PDB file of N, CA, C and O in Angstrom:
ATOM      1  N   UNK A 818      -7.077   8.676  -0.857  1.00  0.00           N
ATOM      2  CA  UNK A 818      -6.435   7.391  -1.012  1.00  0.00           C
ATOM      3  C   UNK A 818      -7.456   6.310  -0.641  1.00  0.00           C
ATOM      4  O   UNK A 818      -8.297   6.313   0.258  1.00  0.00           O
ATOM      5  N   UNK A 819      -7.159   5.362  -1.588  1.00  0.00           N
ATOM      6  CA  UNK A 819      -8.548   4.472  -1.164  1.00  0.00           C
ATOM      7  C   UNK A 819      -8.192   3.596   0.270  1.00  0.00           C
ATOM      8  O   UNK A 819      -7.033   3.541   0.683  1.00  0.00           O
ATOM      9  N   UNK A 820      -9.274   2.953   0.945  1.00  0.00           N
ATOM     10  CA  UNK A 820      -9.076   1.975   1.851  1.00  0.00           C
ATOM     11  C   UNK A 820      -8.165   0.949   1.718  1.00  0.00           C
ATOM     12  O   UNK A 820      -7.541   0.639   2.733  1.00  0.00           O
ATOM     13  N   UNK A 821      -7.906   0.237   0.491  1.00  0.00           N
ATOM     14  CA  UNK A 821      -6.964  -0.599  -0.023  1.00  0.00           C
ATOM     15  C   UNK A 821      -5.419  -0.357   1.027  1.00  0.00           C
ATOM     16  O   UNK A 821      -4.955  -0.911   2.023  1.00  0.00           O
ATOM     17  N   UNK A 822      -5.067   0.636   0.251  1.00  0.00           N
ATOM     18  CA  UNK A 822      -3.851   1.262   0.650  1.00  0.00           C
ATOM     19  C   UNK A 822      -3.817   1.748   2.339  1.00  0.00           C
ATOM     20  O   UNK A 822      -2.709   2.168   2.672  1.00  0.00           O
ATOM     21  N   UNK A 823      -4.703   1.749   3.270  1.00  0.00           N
ATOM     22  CA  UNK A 823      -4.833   2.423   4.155  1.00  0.00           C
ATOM     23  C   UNK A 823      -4.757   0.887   4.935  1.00  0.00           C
ATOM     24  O   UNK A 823      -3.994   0.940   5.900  1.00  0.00           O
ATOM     25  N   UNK A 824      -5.242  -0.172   4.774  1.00  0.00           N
ATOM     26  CA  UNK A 824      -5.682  -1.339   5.122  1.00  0.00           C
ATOM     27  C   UNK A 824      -4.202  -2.103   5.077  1.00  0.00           C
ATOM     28  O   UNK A 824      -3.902  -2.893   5.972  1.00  0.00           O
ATOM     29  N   UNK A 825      -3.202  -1.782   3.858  1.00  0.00           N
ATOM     30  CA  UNK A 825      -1.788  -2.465   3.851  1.00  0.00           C
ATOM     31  C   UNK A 825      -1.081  -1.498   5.199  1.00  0.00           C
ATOM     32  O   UNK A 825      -0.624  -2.006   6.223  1.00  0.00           O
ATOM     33  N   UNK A 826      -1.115  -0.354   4.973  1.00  0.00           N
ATOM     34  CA  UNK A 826      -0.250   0.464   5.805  1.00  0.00           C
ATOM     35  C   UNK A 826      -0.668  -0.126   7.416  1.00  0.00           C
ATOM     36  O   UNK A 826       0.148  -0.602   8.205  1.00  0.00           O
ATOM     37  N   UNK A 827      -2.113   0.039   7.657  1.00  0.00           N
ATOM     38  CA  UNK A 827      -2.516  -0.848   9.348  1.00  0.00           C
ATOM     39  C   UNK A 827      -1.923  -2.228   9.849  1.00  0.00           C
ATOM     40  O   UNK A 827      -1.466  -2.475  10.966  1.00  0.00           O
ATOM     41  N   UNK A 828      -2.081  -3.352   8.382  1.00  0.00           N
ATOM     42  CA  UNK A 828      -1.502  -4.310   8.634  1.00  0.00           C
ATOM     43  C   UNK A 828       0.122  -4.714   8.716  1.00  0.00           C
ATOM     44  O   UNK A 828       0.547  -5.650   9.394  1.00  0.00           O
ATOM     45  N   UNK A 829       0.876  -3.902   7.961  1.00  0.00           N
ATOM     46  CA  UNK A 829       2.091  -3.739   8.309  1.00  0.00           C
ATOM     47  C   UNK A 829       3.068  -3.331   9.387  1.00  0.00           C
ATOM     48  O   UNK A 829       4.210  -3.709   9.649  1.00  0.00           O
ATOM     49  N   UNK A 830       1.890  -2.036  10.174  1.00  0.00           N
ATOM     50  CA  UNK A 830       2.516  -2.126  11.314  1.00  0.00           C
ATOM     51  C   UNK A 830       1.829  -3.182  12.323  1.00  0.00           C
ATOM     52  O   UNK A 830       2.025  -3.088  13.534  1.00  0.00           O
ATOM     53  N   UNK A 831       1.164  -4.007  11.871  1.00  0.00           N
ATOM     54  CA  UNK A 831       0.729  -4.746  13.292  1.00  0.00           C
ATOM     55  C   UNK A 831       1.733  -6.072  13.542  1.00  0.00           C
ATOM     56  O   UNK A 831       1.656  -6.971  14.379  1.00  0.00           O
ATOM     57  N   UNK A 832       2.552  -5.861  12.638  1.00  0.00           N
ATOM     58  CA  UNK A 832       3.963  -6.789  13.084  1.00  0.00           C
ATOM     59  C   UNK A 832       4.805  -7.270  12.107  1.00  0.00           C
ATOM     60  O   UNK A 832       4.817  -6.827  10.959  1.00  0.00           O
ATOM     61  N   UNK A 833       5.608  -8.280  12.565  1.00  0.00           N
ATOM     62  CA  UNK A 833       5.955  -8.881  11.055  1.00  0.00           C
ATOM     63  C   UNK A 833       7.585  -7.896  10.544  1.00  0.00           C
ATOM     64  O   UNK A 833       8.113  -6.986  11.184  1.00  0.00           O
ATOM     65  N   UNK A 834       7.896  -8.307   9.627  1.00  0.00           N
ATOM     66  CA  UNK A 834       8.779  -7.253   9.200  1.00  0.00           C
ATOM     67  C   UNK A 834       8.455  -5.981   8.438  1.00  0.00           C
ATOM     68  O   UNK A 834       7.639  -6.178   7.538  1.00  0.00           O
ATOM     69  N   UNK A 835       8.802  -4.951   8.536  1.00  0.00           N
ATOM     70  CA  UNK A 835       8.296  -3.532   8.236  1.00  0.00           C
ATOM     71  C   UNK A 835       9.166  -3.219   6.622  1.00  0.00           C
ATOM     72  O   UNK A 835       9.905  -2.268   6.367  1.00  0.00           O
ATOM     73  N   UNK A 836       8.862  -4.106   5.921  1.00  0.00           N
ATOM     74  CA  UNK A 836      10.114  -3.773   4.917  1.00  0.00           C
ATOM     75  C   UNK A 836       9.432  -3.734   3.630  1.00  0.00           C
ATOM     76  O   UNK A 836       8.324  -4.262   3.725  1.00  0.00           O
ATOM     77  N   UNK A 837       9.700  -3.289   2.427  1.00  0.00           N
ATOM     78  CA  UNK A 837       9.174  -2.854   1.008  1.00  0.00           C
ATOM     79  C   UNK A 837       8.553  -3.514   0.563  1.00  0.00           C
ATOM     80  O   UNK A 837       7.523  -3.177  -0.019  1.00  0.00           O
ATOM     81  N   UNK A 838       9.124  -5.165   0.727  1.00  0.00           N
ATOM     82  CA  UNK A 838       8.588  -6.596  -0.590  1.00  0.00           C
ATOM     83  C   UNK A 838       6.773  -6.581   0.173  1.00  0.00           C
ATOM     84  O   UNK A 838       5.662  -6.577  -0.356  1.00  0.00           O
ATOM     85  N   UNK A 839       7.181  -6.577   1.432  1.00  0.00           N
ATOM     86  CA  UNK A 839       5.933  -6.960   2.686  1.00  0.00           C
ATOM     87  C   UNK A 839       4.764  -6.111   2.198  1.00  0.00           C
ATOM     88  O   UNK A 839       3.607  -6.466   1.972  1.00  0.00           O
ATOM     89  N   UNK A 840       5.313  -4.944   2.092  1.00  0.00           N
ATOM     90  CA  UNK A 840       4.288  -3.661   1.796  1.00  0.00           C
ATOM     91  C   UNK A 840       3.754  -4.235   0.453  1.00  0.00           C
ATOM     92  O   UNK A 840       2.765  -4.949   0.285  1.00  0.00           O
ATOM     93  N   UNK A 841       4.279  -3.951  -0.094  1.00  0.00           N
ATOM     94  CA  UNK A 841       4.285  -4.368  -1.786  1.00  0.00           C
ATOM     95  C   UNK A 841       3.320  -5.444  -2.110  1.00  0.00           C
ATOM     96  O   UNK A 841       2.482  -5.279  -2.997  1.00  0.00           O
ATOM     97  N   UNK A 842       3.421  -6.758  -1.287  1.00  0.00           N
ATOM     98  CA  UNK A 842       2.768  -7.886  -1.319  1.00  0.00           C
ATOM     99  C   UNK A 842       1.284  -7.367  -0.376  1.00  0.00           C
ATOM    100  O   UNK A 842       0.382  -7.547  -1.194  1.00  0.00           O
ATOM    101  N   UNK A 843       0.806  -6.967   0.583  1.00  0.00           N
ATOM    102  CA  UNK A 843      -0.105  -5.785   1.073  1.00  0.00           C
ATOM    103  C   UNK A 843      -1.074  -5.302   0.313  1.00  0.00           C
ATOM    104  O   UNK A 843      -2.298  -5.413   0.371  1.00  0.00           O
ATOM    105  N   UNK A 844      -0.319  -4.720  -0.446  1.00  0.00           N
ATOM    106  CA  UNK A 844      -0.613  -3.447  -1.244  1.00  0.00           C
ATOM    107  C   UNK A 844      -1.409  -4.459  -1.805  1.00  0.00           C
ATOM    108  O   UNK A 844      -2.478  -4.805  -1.302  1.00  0.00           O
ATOM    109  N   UNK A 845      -0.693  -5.200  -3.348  1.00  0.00           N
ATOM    110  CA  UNK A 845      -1.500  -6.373  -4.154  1.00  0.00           C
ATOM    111  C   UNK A 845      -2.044  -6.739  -3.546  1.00  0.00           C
ATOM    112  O   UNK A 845      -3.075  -6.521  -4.183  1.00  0.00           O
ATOM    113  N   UNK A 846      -2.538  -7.428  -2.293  1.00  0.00           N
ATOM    114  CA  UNK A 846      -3.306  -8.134  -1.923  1.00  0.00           C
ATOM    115  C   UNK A 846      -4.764  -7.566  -1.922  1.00  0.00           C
ATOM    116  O   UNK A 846      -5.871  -8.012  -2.222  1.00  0.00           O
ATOM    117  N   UNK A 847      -4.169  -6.142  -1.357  1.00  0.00           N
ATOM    118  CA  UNK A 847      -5.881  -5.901  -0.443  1.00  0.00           C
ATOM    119  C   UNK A 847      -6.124  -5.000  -2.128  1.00  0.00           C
ATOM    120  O   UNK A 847      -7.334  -5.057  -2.346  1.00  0.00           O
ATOM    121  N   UNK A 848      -5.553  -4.390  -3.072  1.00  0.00           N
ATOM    122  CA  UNK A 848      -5.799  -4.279  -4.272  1.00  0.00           C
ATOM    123  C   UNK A 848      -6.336  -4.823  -4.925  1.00  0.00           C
ATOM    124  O   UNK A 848      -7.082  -4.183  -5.667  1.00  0.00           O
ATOM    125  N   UNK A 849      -6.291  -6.622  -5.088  1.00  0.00           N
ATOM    126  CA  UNK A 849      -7.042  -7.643  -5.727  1.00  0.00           C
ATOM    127  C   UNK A 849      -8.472  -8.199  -4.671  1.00  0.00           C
ATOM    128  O   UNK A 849      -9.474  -8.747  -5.130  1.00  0.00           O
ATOM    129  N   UNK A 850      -8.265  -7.926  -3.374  1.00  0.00           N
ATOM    130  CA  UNK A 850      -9.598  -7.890  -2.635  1.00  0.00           C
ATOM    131  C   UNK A 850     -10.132  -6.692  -3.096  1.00  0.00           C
ATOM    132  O   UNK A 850     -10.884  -6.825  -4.061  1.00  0.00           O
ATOM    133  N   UNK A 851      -9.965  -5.583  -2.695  1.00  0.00           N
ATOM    134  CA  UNK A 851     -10.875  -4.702  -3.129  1.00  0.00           C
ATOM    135  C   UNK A 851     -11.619  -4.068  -4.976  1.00  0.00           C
ATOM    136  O   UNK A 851     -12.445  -3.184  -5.205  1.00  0.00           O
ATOM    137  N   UNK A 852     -10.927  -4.915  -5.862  1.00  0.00           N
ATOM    138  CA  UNK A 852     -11.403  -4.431  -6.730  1.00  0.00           C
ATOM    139  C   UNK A 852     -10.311  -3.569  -8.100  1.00  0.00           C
ATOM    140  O   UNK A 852     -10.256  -3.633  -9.328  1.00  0.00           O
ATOM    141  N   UNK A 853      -9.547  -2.771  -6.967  1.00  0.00           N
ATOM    142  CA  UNK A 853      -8.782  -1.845  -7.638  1.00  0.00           C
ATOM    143  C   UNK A 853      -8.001  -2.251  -8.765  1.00  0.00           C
ATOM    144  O   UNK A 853      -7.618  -1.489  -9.652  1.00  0.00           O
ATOM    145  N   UNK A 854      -7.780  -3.469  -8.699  1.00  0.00           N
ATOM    146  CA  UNK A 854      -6.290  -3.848 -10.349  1.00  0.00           C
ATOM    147  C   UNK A 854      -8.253  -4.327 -11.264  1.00  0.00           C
ATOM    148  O   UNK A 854      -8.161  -4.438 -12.487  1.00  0.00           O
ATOM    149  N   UNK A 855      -8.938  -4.431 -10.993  1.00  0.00           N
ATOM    150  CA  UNK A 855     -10.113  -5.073 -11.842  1.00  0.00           C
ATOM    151  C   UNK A 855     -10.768  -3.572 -12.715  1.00  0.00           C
ATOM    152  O   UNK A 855     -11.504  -3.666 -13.697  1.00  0.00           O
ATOM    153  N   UNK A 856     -10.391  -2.461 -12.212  1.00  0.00           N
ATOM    154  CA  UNK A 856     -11.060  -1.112 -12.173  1.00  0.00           C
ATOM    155  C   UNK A 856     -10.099  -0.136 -13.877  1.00  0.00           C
ATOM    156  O   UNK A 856      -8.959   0.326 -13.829  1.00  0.00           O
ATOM    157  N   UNK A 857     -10.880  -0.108 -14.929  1.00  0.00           N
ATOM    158  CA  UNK A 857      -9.536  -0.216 -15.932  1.00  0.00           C
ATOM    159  C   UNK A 857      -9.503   1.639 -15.628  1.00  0.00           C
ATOM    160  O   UNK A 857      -8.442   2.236 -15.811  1.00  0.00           O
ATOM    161  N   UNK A 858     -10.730   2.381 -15.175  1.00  0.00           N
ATOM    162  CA  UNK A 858      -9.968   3.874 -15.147  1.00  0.00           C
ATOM    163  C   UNK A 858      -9.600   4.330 -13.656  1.00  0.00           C
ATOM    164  O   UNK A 858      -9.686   5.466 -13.189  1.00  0.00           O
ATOM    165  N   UNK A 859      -9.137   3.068 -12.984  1.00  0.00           N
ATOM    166  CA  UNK A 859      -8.402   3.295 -11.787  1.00  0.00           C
ATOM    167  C   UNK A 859      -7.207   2.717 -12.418  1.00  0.00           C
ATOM    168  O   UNK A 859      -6.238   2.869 -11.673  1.00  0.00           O
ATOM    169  N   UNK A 860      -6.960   2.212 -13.331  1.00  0.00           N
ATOM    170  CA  UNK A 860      -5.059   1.687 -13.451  1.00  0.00           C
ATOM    171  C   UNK A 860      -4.337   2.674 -13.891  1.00  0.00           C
ATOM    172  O   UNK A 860      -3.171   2.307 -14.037  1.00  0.00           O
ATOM    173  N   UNK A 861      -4.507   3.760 -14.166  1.00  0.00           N
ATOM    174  CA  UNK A 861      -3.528   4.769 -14.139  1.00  0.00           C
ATOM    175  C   UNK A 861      -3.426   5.962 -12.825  1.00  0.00           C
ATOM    176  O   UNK A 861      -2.857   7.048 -12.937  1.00  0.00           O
ATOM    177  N   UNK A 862      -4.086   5.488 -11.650  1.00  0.00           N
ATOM    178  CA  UNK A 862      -3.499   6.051 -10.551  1.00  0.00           C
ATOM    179  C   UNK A 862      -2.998   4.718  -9.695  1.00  0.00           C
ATOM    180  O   UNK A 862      -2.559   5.008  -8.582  1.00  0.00           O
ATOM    181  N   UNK A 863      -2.991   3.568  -9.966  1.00  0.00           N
ATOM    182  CA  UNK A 863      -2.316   2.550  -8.623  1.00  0.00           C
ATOM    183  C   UNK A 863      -0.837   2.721  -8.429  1.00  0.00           C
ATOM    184  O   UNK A 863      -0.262   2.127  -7.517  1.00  0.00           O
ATOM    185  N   UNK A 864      -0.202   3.520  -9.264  1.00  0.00           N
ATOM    186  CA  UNK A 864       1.184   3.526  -8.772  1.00  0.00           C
ATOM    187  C   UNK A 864       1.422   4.556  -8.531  1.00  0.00           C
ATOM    188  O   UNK A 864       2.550   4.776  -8.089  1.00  0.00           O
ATOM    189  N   UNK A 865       0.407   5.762  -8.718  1.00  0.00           N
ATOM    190  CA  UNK A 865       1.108   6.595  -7.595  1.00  0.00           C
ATOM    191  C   UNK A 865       0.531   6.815  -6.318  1.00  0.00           C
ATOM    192  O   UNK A 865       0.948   7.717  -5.592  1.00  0.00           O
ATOM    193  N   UNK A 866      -0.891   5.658  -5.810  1.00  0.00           N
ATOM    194  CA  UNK A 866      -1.002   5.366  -4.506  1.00  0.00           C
ATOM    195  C   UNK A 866      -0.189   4.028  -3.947  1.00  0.00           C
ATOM    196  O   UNK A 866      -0.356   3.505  -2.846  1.00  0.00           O
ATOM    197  N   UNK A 867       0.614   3.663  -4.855  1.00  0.00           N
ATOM    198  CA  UNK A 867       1.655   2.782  -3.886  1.00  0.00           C
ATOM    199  C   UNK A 867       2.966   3.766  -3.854  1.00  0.00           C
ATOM    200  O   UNK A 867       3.574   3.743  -2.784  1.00  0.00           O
ATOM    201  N   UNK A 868       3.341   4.385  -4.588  1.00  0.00           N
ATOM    202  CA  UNK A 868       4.376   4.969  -4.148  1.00  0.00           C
ATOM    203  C   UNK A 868       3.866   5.945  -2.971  1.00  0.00           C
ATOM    204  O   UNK A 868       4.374   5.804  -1.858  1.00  0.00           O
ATOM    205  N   UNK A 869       3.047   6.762  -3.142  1.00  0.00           N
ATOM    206  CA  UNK A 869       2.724   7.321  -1.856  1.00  0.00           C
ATOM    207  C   UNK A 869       2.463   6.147  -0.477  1.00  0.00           C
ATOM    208  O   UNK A 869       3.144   6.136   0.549  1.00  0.00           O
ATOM    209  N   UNK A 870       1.531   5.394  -0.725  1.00  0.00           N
ATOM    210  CA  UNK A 870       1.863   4.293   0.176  1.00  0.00           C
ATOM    211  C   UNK A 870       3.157   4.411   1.332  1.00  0.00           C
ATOM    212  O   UNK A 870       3.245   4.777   2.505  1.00  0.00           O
ATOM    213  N   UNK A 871       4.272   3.779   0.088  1.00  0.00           N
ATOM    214  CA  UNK A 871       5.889   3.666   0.768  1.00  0.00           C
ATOM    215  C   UNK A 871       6.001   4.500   1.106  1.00  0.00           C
ATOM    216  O   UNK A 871       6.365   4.378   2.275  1.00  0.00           O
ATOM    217  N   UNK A 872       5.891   5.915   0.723  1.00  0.00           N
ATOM    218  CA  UNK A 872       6.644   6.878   1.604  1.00  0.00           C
ATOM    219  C   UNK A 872       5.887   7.674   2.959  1.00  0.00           C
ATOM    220  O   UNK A 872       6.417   8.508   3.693  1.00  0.00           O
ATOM    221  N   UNK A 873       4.426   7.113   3.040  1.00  0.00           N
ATOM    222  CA  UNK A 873       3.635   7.032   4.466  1.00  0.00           C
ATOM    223  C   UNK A 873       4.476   6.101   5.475  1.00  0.00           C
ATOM    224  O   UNK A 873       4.775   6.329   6.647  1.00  0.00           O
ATOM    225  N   UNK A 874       4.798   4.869   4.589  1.00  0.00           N
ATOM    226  CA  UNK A 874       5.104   3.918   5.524  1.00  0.00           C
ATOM    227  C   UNK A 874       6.547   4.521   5.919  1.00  0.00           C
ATOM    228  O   UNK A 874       6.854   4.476   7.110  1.00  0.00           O
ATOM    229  N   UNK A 875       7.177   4.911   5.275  1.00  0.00           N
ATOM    230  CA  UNK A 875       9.102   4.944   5.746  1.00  0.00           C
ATOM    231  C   UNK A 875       9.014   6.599   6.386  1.00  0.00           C
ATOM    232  O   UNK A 875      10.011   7.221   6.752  1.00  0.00           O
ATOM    233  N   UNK A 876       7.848   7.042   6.417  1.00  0.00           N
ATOM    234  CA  UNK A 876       7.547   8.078   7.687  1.00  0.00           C
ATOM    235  C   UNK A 876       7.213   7.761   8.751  1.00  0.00           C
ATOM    236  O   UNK A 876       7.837   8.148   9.739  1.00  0.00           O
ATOM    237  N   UNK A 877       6.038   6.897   8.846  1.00  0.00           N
ATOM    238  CA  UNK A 877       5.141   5.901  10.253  1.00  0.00           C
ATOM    239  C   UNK A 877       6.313   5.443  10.996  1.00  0.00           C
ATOM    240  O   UNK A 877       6.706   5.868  12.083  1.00  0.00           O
ATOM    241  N   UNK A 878       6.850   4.470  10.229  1.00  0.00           N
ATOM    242  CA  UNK A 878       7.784   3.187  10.640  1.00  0.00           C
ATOM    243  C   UNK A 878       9.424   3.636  10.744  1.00  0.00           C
ATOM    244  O   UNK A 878      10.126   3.733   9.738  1.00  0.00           O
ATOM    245  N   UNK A 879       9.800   3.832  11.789  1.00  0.00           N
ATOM    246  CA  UNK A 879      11.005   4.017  11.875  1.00  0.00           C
ATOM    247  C   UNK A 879      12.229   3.175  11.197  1.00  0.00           C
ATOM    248  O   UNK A 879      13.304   3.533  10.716  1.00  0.00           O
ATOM    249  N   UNK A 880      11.330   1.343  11.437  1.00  0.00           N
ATOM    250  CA  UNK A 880      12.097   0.619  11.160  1.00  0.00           C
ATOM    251  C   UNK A 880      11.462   0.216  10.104  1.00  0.00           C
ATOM    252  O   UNK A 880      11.408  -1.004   9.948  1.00  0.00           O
ATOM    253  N   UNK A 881      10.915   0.952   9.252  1.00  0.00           N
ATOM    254  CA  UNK A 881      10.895   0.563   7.706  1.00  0.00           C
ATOM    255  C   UNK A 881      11.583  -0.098   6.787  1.00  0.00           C
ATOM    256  O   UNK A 881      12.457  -0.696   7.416  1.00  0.00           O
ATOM    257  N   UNK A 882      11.678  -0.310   5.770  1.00  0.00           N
ATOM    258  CA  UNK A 882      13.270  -0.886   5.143  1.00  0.00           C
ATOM    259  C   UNK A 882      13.107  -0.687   3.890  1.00  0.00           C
ATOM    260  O   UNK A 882      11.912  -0.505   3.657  1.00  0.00           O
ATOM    261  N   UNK A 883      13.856  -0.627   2.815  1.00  0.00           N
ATOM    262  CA  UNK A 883      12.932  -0.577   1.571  1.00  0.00           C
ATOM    263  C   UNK A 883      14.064  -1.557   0.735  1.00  0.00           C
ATOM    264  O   UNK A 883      13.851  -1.888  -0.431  1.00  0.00           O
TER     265      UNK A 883
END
């Protein structure tokens, strides 16, 4: 899994609300910093490292939300 995704999951738990849109917005973010939505034979795996993503996070995070 790239750093991208590893970088939303750290920042999510460092506060804030623990909930899907948050992740989601995360995710895009450090995705468009790092490169990954710019990458055209990486766009057919970004959704299934955000869905894996969410379901790291609603394991980590008790108080997850989705």
């Amino acid at each position: 899994m790239p750093n991208a995704y590893l970088c939303a999951l750290d920042t999510l738990g460092n506060g804030g609300d623990r909930c899907a849109a948050r992740l989601s917005g995360l995710i895009d973010h450090f995705e468009r910093a790092t490169g990954l939505q710019d990458t055209p034979e990486m766009a057919r795996h970004l959704q299934d490292w955000r869905d894996a993503t969410h379901r790291i996070a609603s394991r980590r995070y008790y108080d997850f939300t989705a």
